[in-house]
CSV table of C-alpha atoms in Angstrom, one decimal:
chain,number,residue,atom,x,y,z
A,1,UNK,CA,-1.4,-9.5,-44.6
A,2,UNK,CA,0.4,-10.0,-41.0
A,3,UNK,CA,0.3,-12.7,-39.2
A,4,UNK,CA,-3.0,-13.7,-37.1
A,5,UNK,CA,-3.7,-12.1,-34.0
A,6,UNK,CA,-2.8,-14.4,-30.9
A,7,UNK,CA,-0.5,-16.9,-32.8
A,8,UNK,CA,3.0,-17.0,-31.7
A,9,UNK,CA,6.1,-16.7,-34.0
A,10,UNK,CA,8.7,-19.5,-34.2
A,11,UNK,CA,11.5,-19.1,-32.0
A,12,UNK,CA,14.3,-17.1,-33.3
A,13,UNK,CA,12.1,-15.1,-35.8
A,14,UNK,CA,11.0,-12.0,-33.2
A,15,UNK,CA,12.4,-8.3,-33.1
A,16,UNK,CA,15.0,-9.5,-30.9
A,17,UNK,CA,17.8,-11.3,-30.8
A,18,UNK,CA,17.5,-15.3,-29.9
A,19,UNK,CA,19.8,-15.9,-26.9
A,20,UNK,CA,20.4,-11.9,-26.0
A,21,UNK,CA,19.6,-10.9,-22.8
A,22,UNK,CA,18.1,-7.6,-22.0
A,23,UNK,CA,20.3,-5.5,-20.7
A,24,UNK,CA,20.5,-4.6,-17.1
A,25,UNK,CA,18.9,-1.6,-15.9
A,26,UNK,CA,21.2,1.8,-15.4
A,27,UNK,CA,20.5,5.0,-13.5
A,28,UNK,CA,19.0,7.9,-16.3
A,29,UNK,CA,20.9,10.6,-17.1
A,30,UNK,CA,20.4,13.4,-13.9
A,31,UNK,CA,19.4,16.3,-16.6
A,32,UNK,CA,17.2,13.8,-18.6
A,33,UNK,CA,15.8,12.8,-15.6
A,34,UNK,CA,14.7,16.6,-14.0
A,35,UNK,CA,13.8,17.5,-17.5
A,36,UNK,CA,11.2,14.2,-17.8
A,37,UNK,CA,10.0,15.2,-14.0
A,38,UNK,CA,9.5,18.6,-15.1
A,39,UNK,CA,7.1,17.2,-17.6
A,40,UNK,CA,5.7,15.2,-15.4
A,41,UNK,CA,4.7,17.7,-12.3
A,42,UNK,CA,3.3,19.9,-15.1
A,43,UNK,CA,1.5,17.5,-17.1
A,44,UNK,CA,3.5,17.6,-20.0
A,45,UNK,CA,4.8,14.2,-20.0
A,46,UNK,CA,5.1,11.9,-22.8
A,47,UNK,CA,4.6,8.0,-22.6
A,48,UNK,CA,8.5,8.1,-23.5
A,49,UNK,CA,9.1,10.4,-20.4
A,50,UNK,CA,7.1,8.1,-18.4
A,51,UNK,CA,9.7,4.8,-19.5
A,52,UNK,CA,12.5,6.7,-18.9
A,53,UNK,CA,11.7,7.7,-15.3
A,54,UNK,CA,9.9,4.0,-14.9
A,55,UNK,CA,13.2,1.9,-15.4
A,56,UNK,CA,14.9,5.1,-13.8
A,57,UNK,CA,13.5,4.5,-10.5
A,58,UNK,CA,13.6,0.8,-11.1
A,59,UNK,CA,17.4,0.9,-11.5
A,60,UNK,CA,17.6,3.0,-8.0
A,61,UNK,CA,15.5,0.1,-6.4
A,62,UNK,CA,17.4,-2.6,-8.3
A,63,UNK,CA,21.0,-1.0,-6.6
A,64,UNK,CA,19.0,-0.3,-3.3
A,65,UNK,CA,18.0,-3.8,-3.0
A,66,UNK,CA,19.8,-6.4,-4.9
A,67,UNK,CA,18.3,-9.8,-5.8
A,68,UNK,CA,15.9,-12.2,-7.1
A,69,UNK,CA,13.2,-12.7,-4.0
A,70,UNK,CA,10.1,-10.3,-5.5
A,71,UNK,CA,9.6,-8.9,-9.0
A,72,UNK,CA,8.4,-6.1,-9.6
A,73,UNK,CA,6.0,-5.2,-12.6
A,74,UNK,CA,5.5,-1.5,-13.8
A,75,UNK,CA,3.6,-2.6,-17.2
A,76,UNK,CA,4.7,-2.2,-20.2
A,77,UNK,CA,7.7,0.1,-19.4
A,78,UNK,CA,9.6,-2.3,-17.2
A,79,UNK,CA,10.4,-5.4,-15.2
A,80,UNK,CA,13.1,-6.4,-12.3
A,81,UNK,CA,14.1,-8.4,-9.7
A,82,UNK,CA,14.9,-7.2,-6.1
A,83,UNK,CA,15.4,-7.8,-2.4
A,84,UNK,CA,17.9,-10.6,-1.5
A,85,UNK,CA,16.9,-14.5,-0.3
A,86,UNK,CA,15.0,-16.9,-2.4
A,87,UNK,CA,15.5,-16.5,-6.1
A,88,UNK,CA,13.7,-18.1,-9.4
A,89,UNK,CA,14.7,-19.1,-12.3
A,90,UNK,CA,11.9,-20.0,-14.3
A,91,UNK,CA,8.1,-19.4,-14.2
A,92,UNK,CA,6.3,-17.1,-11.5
A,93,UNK,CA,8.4,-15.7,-8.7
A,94,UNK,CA,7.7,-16.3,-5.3
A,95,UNK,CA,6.8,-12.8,-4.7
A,96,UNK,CA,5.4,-10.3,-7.3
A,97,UNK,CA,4.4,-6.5,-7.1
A,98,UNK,CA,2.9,-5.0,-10.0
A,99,UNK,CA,1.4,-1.6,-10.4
A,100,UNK,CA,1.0,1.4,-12.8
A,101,UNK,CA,3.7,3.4,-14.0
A,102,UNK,CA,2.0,6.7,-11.9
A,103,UNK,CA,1.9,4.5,-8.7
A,104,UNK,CA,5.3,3.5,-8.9
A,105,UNK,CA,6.7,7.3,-9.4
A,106,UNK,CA,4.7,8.1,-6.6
A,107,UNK,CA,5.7,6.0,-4.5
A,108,UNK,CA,9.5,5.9,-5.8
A,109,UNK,CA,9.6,9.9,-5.1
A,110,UNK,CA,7.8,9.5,-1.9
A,111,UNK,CA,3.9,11.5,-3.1
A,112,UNK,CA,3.0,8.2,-2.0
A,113,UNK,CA,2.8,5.5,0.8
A,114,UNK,CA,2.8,2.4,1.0
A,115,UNK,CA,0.2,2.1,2.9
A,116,UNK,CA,-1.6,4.5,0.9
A,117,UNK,CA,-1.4,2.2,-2.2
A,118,UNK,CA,-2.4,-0.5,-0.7
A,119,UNK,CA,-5.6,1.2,1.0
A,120,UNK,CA,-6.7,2.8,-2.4
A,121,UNK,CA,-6.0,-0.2,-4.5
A,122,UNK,CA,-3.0,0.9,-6.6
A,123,UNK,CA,-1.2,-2.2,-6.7
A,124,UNK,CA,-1.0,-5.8,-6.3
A,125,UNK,CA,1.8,-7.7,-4.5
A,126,UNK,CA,2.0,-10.9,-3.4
A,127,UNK,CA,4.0,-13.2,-1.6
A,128,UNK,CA,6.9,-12.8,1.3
A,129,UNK,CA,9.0,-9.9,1.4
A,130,UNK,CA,6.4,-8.2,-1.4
A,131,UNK,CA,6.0,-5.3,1.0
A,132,UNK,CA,8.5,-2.6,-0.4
A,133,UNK,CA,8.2,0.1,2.9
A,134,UNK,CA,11.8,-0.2,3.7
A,135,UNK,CA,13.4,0.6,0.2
A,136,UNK,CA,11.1,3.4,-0.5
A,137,UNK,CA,11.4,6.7,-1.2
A,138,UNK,CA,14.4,6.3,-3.5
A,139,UNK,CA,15.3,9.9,-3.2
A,140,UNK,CA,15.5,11.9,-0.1
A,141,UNK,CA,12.7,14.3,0.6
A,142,UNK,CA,10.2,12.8,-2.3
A,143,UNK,CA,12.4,15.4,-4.5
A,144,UNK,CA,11.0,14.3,-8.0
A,145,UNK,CA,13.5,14.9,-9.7
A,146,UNK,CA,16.8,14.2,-7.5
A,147,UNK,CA,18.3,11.1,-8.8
A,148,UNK,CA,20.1,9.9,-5.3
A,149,UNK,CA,19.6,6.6,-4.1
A,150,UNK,CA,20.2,7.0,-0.3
């Protein structure tokens, strides 16, 4: 029998390595990438096509907008930290977005505002500098599948 539900395992004893720290986000593949957004505009994607374009688009925001200030939560695919001034080390950050992995493709290849996720309550953000608007679209002309980052 497993271990109980809820009760944490000693450190050291998880699936990954004590001390190793994940490793920083990179751009996809650009042919991974249009063949996952293919998927995607037909309905056809799979939850793996959906992590691969999450921390895709993550990666373009991280090299758009370096730093520490706001984290931004796309659950369970990915995590990061972006947009320069204060930074955290430990604990909640001062500013936190979070949102689904469909809002944040949306909003990364420009099918969706801003202003528009906000209205229709798509995500959550928090806190100074939280508001995203100047960094976004990540690729020019809401092209779903273009992998620029300017």
């Amino acid at each position: 029998m497993g271990r109980p539900y809820g009760r944490p395992r000693r450190a050291g004893t998880g699936s990954w390595q004590a001390g190793r720290v994940p490793a920083r986000l990179r751009p996809a593949d650009p042919s991974q990438v249009a063949e996952a957004s293919d998927r995607l505009r037909t309905a056809e994607a799979t939850p793996a096509d959906l992590r691969l374009l999450v921390k895709h688009y993550l990666a373009l925001l991280q090299q758009r907008a370096p730093g520490g200030a706001v984290e931004v939560r796309v659950p369970p695919y990915s995590a990061v930290q972006v947009i320069g001034g204060t930074t955290h080390k430990r604990g909640t950050p001062p500013a936190v977005v979070e949102m689904s992995a469909e809002t944040w493709l949306g909003l990364a290849t420009g099918e969706l505002t801003w202003p528009e996720a906000e209205r229709d309550g798509l995500l959550l953000a928090s806190g100074e500098r939280s508001d995203l608007t100047p960094h976004l679209p990540l690729v020019p002309g809401g092209a779903t599948g273009s992998t620029s980052g300017s």
